Amino acid sequence: MLRRSFLSSIPSLTAAFAAASSPLKITRVEAFVVRTPNTAASAADLMQMPAPGALTGGPGLYNRLDHATPSRSRHFSQAVLVKVTAGDLYGWGECHAPAAPRVHQTIITDMLTPVLLGQDARDVEALWDRMYSTQRLRGYSTGFHTEAIAGIDIALWDILGKYTNQPLYRLLGGKYRDRIPTYLGIGGATPEQVAAEATKAMEQGYAAVKMGLGKGAGTRDMNRVAAAAAAVKGKGQLLLDSLGAFKLHEAVQLGRELDRLGSIGWWEDALMPEDTISYPKLADAMDTAIVAGETLSNRFQFRDLFAAKAVDIVNPDVCRAGGITECRKIAVLADVHSVLWSPHVSMGTAPYMSASIHLAVATPNCVIMEGGNKHEGAFGNSLLAAPLDYFPGYAMPSDRPGLGVEFNMAQLQKLIVG
């Protein structure tokens, strides 16, 4: 470049540098409850739990009060989408909110928004700490609080990606792999039915499937597990989820049976969430990998789990455990303790799925991800201007800036409540 040309370019370069260094102030934070089907429904219509005094229904001593079945939305799927606007940019995030989503919405609008407005959206981790500190001395470090934080945090990362014109995985340090394996949930009332489901999934390209191991721990459940395990043997693995069904002595007995089957990839949430003290004993008693973590919400809880050598794999939920900022720290902590991790991906929309994929490929110890067909539902690609890259058995991160998620607003508007 000639000296004269260079000197003439200085004003434009100076303007560009000034724009890049000027604050990107947050001007608006919006939280939307989405529901499918979006029909008129009362709170009573949306909540379902076993009746007081309901029993698990298992044989003998297994038949006791059912404390493990959570509240669920009856015939509905719900989530909270978060839109953060800063300057000319906006980002999408999401809270895990299958029940009482207006609680998340209120936390965002009444508590978190006032401490964010006017702040620089690029200070993602500092803003996470500011949000978390709003209630840390009052004991709110989990549940609705960290789920609400997660929605905003994911949106801020999306803005940062758009600001730098980089996909999220690049901001997290780059990809360790181009794709992340996914597993598929299967069911079936009989051994024959669940075996057929497992076989079909293997033929479609999945290397792992997951099924429930019921609270009754009766013969029917073990027969179903054995049939599914036989169907995938030599082709893949069977993952099991018990939703906190068992006491330690029961889990040890059942775990030894699972060890003998030989094709069980992991056993998830065998014990109640509060019974973390028993997990190291269960892990020591079994060869099958033990998984827990979807019920935990911050790195301090996971720190204690790792220190106790309680699990082989953890499955934090990016829309429950504080978003990308906190889940990334949990993944690093897991790696330090030689523990694998797998994103828990429950009921949710595209920001939930995309954030999980980006974080999965950008961490060295991620092994597989939940939600092999999440993109097919009413909250999936049907709401998007461009689809997520999901395929049978694996998912790939978008190379578009940020999360790579753009909603078809006409379709999304149909699911926004109110």
Coordinates of C-alpha atoms in Angstrom, one line a residue:
M1 CA 0.0 0.0 0.0
L2 CA 1.3 3.5 -0.9
R3 CA 1.9 5.9 1.9
R4 CA -0.8 8.3 0.7
S5 CA -3.3 5.4 0.4
F6 CA -2.5 4.2 3.8
L7 CA -2.9 7.7 5.4
S8 CA -6.2 8.1 3.6
S9 CA -7.5 4.9 5.1
I10 CA -6.7 5.9 8.7
P11 CA -10.0 7.6 9.4
S12 CA -12.1 4.6 8.3
L13 CA -9.8 2.2 10.2
T14 CA -10.1 4.4 13.3
A15 CA -13.9 4.4 13.0
A16 CA -13.9 0.6 12.7
F17 CA -11.7 0.2 15.8
A18 CA -13.8 2.6 17.7
A19 CA -17.0 0.7 16.8
A20 CA -15.3 -2.6 17.8
S21 CA -14.3 -1.3 21.2
S22 CA -17.4 0.7 22.1
P23 CA -19.9 -0.8 24.6
L24 CA -22.5 -3.2 23.3
K25 CA -25.2 -2.2 25.8
I26 CA -28.1 -4.5 26.6
T27 CA -31.3 -2.6 25.9
R28 CA -33.9 -5.2 26.2
V29 CA -34.5 -8.7 27.7
E30 CA -37.7 -10.6 26.8
A31 CA -39.0 -13.9 28.1
F32 CA -41.7 -15.8 26.2
V33 CA -43.6 -18.9 27.4
V34 CA -44.1 -21.3 24.5
R35 CA -46.4 -24.3 24.7
T36 CA -47.5 -27.0 22.3
P37 CA -50.3 -27.6 21.7
N38 CA -51.0 -23.9 22.4
T39 CA -54.6 -24.3 23.6
A40 CA -56.4 -22.7 26.5
A41 CA -55.3 -24.5 29.6
S42 CA -55.5 -23.9 33.4
A43 CA -52.6 -24.6 35.8
A44 CA -54.5 -27.7 36.9
D45 CA -54.6 -28.9 33.3
L46 CA -50.8 -28.5 33.0
M47 CA -49.7 -30.3 36.1
Q48 CA -49.9 -34.0 36.8
M49 CA -48.6 -36.0 39.8
P50 CA -49.5 -39.3 41.4
A51 CA -52.2 -39.1 44.1
P52 CA -51.1 -38.6 47.7
G53 CA -50.2 -42.1 49.1
A54 CA -49.6 -43.6 45.7
L55 CA -47.4 -46.7 45.8
T56 CA -44.7 -47.8 43.4
G57 CA -46.4 -51.1 42.7
G58 CA -43.4 -53.4 42.9
P59 CA -43.4 -56.8 44.5
G60 CA -42.9 -57.2 48.3
L61 CA -40.8 -54.4 49.8
Y62 CA -40.5 -52.6 46.5
N63 CA -44.2 -51.6 46.9
R64 CA -43.7 -48.4 48.9
L65 CA -44.7 -44.7 48.7
D66 CA -43.7 -43.3 45.4
H67 CA -41.5 -40.3 46.0
A68 CA -39.6 -40.4 42.7
T69 CA -42.2 -39.6 40.1
P70 CA -41.9 -35.8 39.3
S71 CA -44.6 -33.4 38.4
R72 CA -45.2 -33.4 34.6
S73 CA -47.2 -31.4 32.2
R74 CA -50.3 -33.2 31.1
H75 CA -50.4 -33.6 27.3
F76 CA -48.4 -30.4 26.9
S77 CA -44.8 -29.4 26.2
Q78 CA -43.5 -26.1 27.6
A79 CA -40.4 -23.9 27.6
V80 CA -39.3 -20.3 28.1
L81 CA -37.4 -18.6 25.2
V82 CA -35.3 -15.6 26.0
K83 CA -34.4 -12.8 23.6
V84 CA -31.7 -10.3 24.6
T85 CA -31.1 -7.2 22.5
A86 CA -27.9 -5.2 22.5
G87 CA -27.3 -2.5 20.0
D88 CA -28.3 -3.8 16.6
L89 CA -27.8 -7.4 17.6
Y90 CA -30.0 -9.9 19.4
G91 CA -29.5 -13.4 20.8
W92 CA -31.8 -16.3 21.6
G93 CA -31.6 -18.4 24.7
E94 CA -33.8 -20.9 26.5
C95 CA -34.7 -22.0 30.0
H96 CA -35.6 -25.6 30.9
A97 CA -39.2 -25.0 32.0
P98 CA -41.5 -28.0 31.6
A99 CA -43.5 -26.9 34.7
A100 CA -44.6 -23.5 35.9
P101 CA -42.8 -21.5 33.1
R102 CA -44.2 -18.2 34.3
V103 CA -41.9 -18.5 37.3
H104 CA -38.9 -18.4 35.0
Q105 CA -40.5 -15.6 33.1
T106 CA -41.0 -13.6 36.3
I107 CA -37.4 -14.2 37.6
I108 CA -36.1 -12.9 34.3
T109 CA -38.3 -9.8 34.0
D110 CA -38.4 -8.8 37.7
M111 CA -34.9 -9.7 39.0
L112 CA -32.4 -10.4 36.3
T113 CA -33.4 -7.8 33.7
P114 CA -32.8 -4.8 36.0
V115 CA -29.2 -5.9 36.8
L116 CA -28.5 -6.4 33.0
L117 CA -29.9 -3.4 31.3
G118 CA -27.1 -1.0 30.3
Q119 CA -24.4 -3.6 30.8
D120 CA -22.0 -4.7 28.0
A121 CA -23.4 -7.9 26.4
R122 CA -19.9 -9.1 25.6
D123 CA -19.0 -9.5 29.3
V124 CA -20.7 -12.9 29.3
E125 CA -19.0 -14.5 32.3
A126 CA -19.0 -11.4 34.4
L127 CA -22.8 -11.0 33.8
W128 CA -23.3 -14.7 34.7
D129 CA -21.7 -14.0 38.0
R130 CA -23.7 -10.9 38.5
M131 CA -27.0 -12.8 37.9
Y132 CA -25.9 -15.7 40.1
S133 CA -25.0 -13.3 42.9
T134 CA -28.4 -11.7 43.0
Q135 CA -29.6 -14.6 45.2
R136 CA -26.5 -16.6 46.3
L137 CA -26.6 -15.3 49.9
R138 CA -30.3 -16.1 50.1
G139 CA -29.7 -19.7 49.2
Y140 CA -31.1 -19.7 45.6
S141 CA -28.4 -21.6 43.7
T142 CA -30.4 -24.2 41.8
G143 CA -33.8 -24.9 40.2
F144 CA -35.8 -22.0 38.8
H145 CA -33.0 -19.5 39.5
T146 CA -30.2 -21.2 37.5
E147 CA -32.7 -22.2 34.8
A148 CA -33.6 -18.5 34.3
I149 CA -29.9 -17.6 34.3
A150 CA -29.3 -20.3 31.7
G151 CA -31.8 -18.7 29.2
I152 CA -30.1 -15.3 29.4
D153 CA -26.6 -16.8 29.3
I154 CA -27.2 -18.7 26.1
A155 CA -28.6 -15.6 24.5
L156 CA -25.5 -13.6 25.5
W157 CA -23.3 -16.2 23.9
D158 CA -25.4 -16.1 20.8
I159 CA -24.9 -12.3 20.6
L160 CA -21.2 -12.7 21.1
G161 CA -21.1 -15.1 18.2
K162 CA -23.0 -12.7 16.0
Y163 CA -20.8 -9.8 17.1
T164 CA -17.6 -11.7 16.2
N165 CA -19.2 -13.4 13.2
Q166 CA -18.1 -16.8 14.6
P167 CA -20.1 -19.9 15.4
L168 CA -20.4 -20.7 19.1
Y169 CA -18.0 -23.7 19.1
R170 CA -15.2 -21.3 17.8
L171 CA -15.7 -19.0 20.7
L172 CA -15.4 -22.0 23.1
G173 CA -12.0 -22.8 21.7
G174 CA -12.9 -24.8 18.6
K175 CA -14.1 -28.3 17.8
Y176 CA -12.6 -31.5 19.0
R177 CA -14.8 -33.3 16.6
D178 CA -17.2 -32.4 13.7
R179 CA -20.2 -34.3 15.1
I180 CA -21.5 -35.6 18.4
P181 CA -23.1 -39.1 18.6
T182 CA -26.7 -39.0 19.8
Y183 CA -28.8 -41.7 21.4
L184 CA -32.5 -42.5 20.9
G185 CA -35.1 -43.2 23.6
I186 CA -37.1 -46.4 23.1
G187 CA -40.1 -48.0 24.7
G188 CA -42.3 -51.1 24.5
A189 CA -44.6 -52.8 27.0
T190 CA -43.2 -56.3 26.3
P191 CA -39.7 -57.7 25.8
E192 CA -40.5 -58.4 22.1
Q193 CA -41.6 -54.8 21.5
V194 CA -38.7 -53.1 23.2
A195 CA -36.3 -55.4 21.4
A196 CA -37.9 -54.5 18.1
E197 CA -37.5 -50.8 18.9
A198 CA -33.8 -51.3 19.7
T199 CA -33.2 -53.2 16.6
K200 CA -34.9 -50.6 14.4
A201 CA -32.7 -47.8 16.0
M202 CA -29.5 -49.8 15.3
E203 CA -30.6 -50.2 11.7
Q204 CA -31.3 -46.4 11.4
G205 CA -27.7 -45.7 12.5
Y206 CA -27.8 -45.2 16.2
A207 CA -25.1 -46.8 18.3
A208 CA -26.9 -46.3 21.6
V209 CA -30.5 -46.4 22.8
K210 CA -32.0 -45.6 26.2
M211 CA -35.0 -47.0 28.0
G212 CA -36.5 -46.8 31.5
L213 CA -35.9 -49.4 34.2
G214 CA -39.1 -49.2 36.2
K215 CA -39.6 -48.4 39.8
G216 CA -41.1 -51.7 40.7
A217 CA -37.9 -53.6 39.8
G218 CA -40.1 -56.6 38.9
T219 CA -39.4 -59.4 36.6
R220 CA -41.2 -57.7 33.7
D221 CA -38.7 -54.8 33.7
M222 CA -35.6 -57.0 33.8
N223 CA -37.0 -59.2 31.0
R224 CA -37.5 -56.1 28.9
V225 CA -34.0 -54.9 29.7
A226 CA -32.5 -58.3 28.9
A227 CA -34.3 -58.4 25.6
A228 CA -33.2 -54.9 24.5
A229 CA -29.6 -55.6 25.6
A230 CA -29.5 -58.8 23.5
A231 CA -30.9 -56.9 20.5
V232 CA -28.1 -54.3 20.6
K233 CA -25.3 -56.7 21.6
G234 CA -22.4 -56.4 19.1
K235 CA -24.0 -53.5 17.4
G236 CA -24.3 -50.8 20.1
Q237 CA -25.2 -50.2 23.7
L238 CA -28.3 -50.0 25.9
L239 CA -28.5 -47.0 28.3
L240 CA -30.8 -47.2 31.3
D241 CA -32.6 -44.5 33.3
S242 CA -34.4 -45.2 36.6
L243 CA -35.3 -41.6 37.7
G244 CA -34.2 -42.2 41.3
A245 CA -36.2 -45.4 41.8
F246 CA -34.0 -47.5 44.1
K247 CA -32.4 -47.7 47.5
L248 CA -28.7 -48.5 47.6
H249 CA -29.1 -52.2 48.5
E250 CA -31.7 -52.7 45.7
A251 CA -29.5 -50.9 43.2
V252 CA -26.5 -53.0 44.1
Q253 CA -28.5 -56.2 43.6
L254 CA -30.0 -55.0 40.3
G255 CA -26.7 -53.6 39.2
R256 CA -25.0 -57.0 39.4
E257 CA -27.6 -58.3 37.0
L258 CA -27.0 -55.5 34.6
D259 CA -23.2 -56.3 34.7
R260 CA -23.9 -59.8 33.6
L261 CA -25.8 -58.6 30.5
G262 CA -22.6 -57.1 29.1
S263 CA -24.0 -54.5 26.7
I264 CA -25.2 -51.9 29.1
G265 CA -23.5 -48.5 28.4
W266 CA -24.7 -46.8 31.6
W267 CA -27.2 -46.7 34.4
E268 CA -28.6 -43.3 35.0
D269 CA -30.1 -41.9 38.2
A270 CA -30.4 -45.2 40.0
L271 CA -30.8 -43.4 43.4
M272 CA -32.8 -40.5 44.6
P273 CA -31.2 -37.1 43.9
E274 CA -30.6 -36.4 47.6
D275 CA -28.8 -39.7 48.1
T276 CA -25.5 -38.5 46.7
I277 CA -23.7 -40.1 49.7
S278 CA -24.6 -43.6 48.4
Y279 CA -23.4 -43.1 44.8
P280 CA -19.7 -43.9 45.6
K281 CA -20.8 -47.2 47.2
L282 CA -22.9 -48.1 44.1
A283 CA -20.1 -47.2 41.7
D284 CA -17.6 -49.3 43.6
A285 CA -20.0 -52.3 43.6
M286 CA -20.7 -52.3 39.9
D287 CA -18.8 -52.6 36.6
T288 CA -21.5 -50.8 34.6
A289 CA -20.9 -47.0 34.3
I290 CA -23.0 -44.9 36.8
V291 CA -24.5 -41.6 35.5
A292 CA -26.0 -38.7 37.5
G293 CA -26.2 -35.0 37.2
E294 CA -29.3 -33.9 35.4
T295 CA -30.8 -32.9 38.7
L296 CA -27.8 -30.7 39.7
S297 CA -27.5 -27.1 38.8
N298 CA -24.1 -25.6 39.5
R299 CA -20.4 -26.5 39.5
F300 CA -20.2 -26.6 43.3
Q301 CA -22.7 -29.5 43.4
F302 CA -20.7 -31.3 40.8
R303 CA -17.4 -30.6 42.6
D304 CA -18.7 -32.6 45.5
L305 CA -19.8 -35.4 43.3
F306 CA -16.4 -35.6 41.7
A307 CA -14.5 -35.4 45.0
A308 CA -16.4 -38.4 46.3
K309 CA -15.7 -40.5 43.1
A310 CA -19.4 -41.0 42.9
V311 CA -20.0 -41.3 39.2
D312 CA -18.3 -42.4 35.9
I313 CA -20.3 -40.0 33.7
V314 CA -22.3 -36.8 34.4
N315 CA -25.2 -35.4 32.3
P316 CA -25.7 -31.7 33.2
D317 CA -28.4 -29.9 31.4
V318 CA -27.3 -26.7 29.7
C319 CA -30.8 -25.1 30.1
R320 CA -31.0 -26.1 33.8
A321 CA -27.4 -25.8 35.1
G322 CA -26.8 -22.1 34.4
G323 CA -26.3 -22.2 30.6
I324 CA -23.1 -22.5 28.5
T325 CA -20.9 -20.6 31.0
E326 CA -21.6 -22.9 33.9
C327 CA -21.9 -26.1 32.0
R328 CA -18.6 -25.5 30.3
K329 CA -17.0 -25.2 33.8
I330 CA -18.7 -28.4 34.9
A331 CA -17.3 -30.2 31.8
V332 CA -13.8 -29.0 32.6
L333 CA -14.2 -30.1 36.2
A334 CA -15.3 -33.5 35.0
D335 CA -12.3 -33.7 32.7
V336 CA -10.0 -32.9 35.6
H337 CA -11.5 -35.8 37.5
S338 CA -11.3 -38.2 34.5
V339 CA -15.1 -38.2 34.2
L340 CA -16.9 -38.3 30.9
W341 CA -20.0 -36.1 30.3
S342 CA -23.1 -36.2 28.2
P343 CA -25.5 -33.3 27.6
H344 CA -29.0 -33.9 29.1
V345 CA -31.4 -32.6 26.5
S346 CA -35.0 -32.6 27.8
M347 CA -38.1 -30.9 26.5
G348 CA -37.1 -27.8 24.6
T349 CA -36.6 -25.9 21.4
A350 CA -33.7 -25.1 19.0
P351 CA -31.5 -22.9 21.4
Y352 CA -31.5 -25.8 23.9
M353 CA -30.5 -28.3 21.2
S354 CA -28.0 -26.1 19.4
A355 CA -26.2 -24.9 22.6
S356 CA -25.8 -28.5 23.7
I357 CA -24.3 -29.5 20.3
H358 CA -21.8 -26.7 20.3
L359 CA -20.7 -27.3 23.9
A360 CA -20.5 -31.1 23.2
V361 CA -18.1 -30.8 20.2
A362 CA -16.0 -28.1 22.0
T363 CA -15.1 -30.3 25.0
P364 CA -12.7 -33.2 25.0
N365 CA -14.6 -35.5 27.4
C366 CA -18.1 -35.4 25.9
V367 CA -19.1 -38.9 24.7
I368 CA -22.7 -38.7 23.5
M369 CA -25.8 -36.5 23.6
E370 CA -29.4 -37.1 24.4
G371 CA -32.1 -36.3 21.9
G372 CA -31.5 -38.1 18.7
N373 CA -34.9 -37.1 17.2
K374 CA -35.7 -34.0 19.2
H375 CA -35.6 -31.9 16.0
E376 CA -38.6 -33.8 14.6
G377 CA -41.1 -32.6 17.2
A378 CA -43.3 -29.5 17.3
F379 CA -40.4 -27.6 19.1
G380 CA -37.9 -28.6 16.5
N381 CA -37.0 -27.7 12.9
S382 CA -40.6 -26.8 12.1
L383 CA -40.0 -23.5 14.0
L384 CA -36.8 -22.6 12.2
A385 CA -35.8 -20.6 9.1
A386 CA -32.9 -23.1 8.6
P387 CA -32.9 -26.6 10.1
L388 CA -30.5 -27.9 12.7
D389 CA -28.1 -30.5 11.4
Y390 CA -29.5 -33.7 13.0
F391 CA -29.1 -37.1 11.5
P392 CA -29.8 -40.6 12.7
G393 CA -27.2 -41.3 15.4
Y394 CA -25.4 -37.9 15.4
A395 CA -25.7 -34.1 15.3
M396 CA -23.5 -31.4 13.9
P397 CA -23.0 -27.8 15.0
S398 CA -24.0 -24.9 12.7
D399 CA -21.3 -22.8 11.1
R400 CA -23.6 -19.8 11.2
P401 CA -22.7 -17.1 13.8
G402 CA -23.6 -17.8 17.4
L403 CA -26.0 -20.6 17.9
G404 CA -26.9 -20.6 14.3
V405 CA -30.6 -20.5 15.2
E406 CA -33.1 -18.2 13.5
F407 CA -36.8 -18.7 14.1
N408 CA -39.5 -18.6 11.6
M409 CA -41.4 -15.9 13.6
A410 CA -44.7 -16.7 12.0
Q411 CA -44.5 -20.3 13.2
L412 CA -43.1 -19.4 16.6
Q413 CA -45.8 -16.8 17.2
K414 CA -48.4 -19.7 17.1
L415 CA -46.8 -21.3 20.2
I416 CA -46.2 -18.2 22.3
V417 CA -48.6 -18.1 25.3
G418 CA -50.3 -14.7 25.8

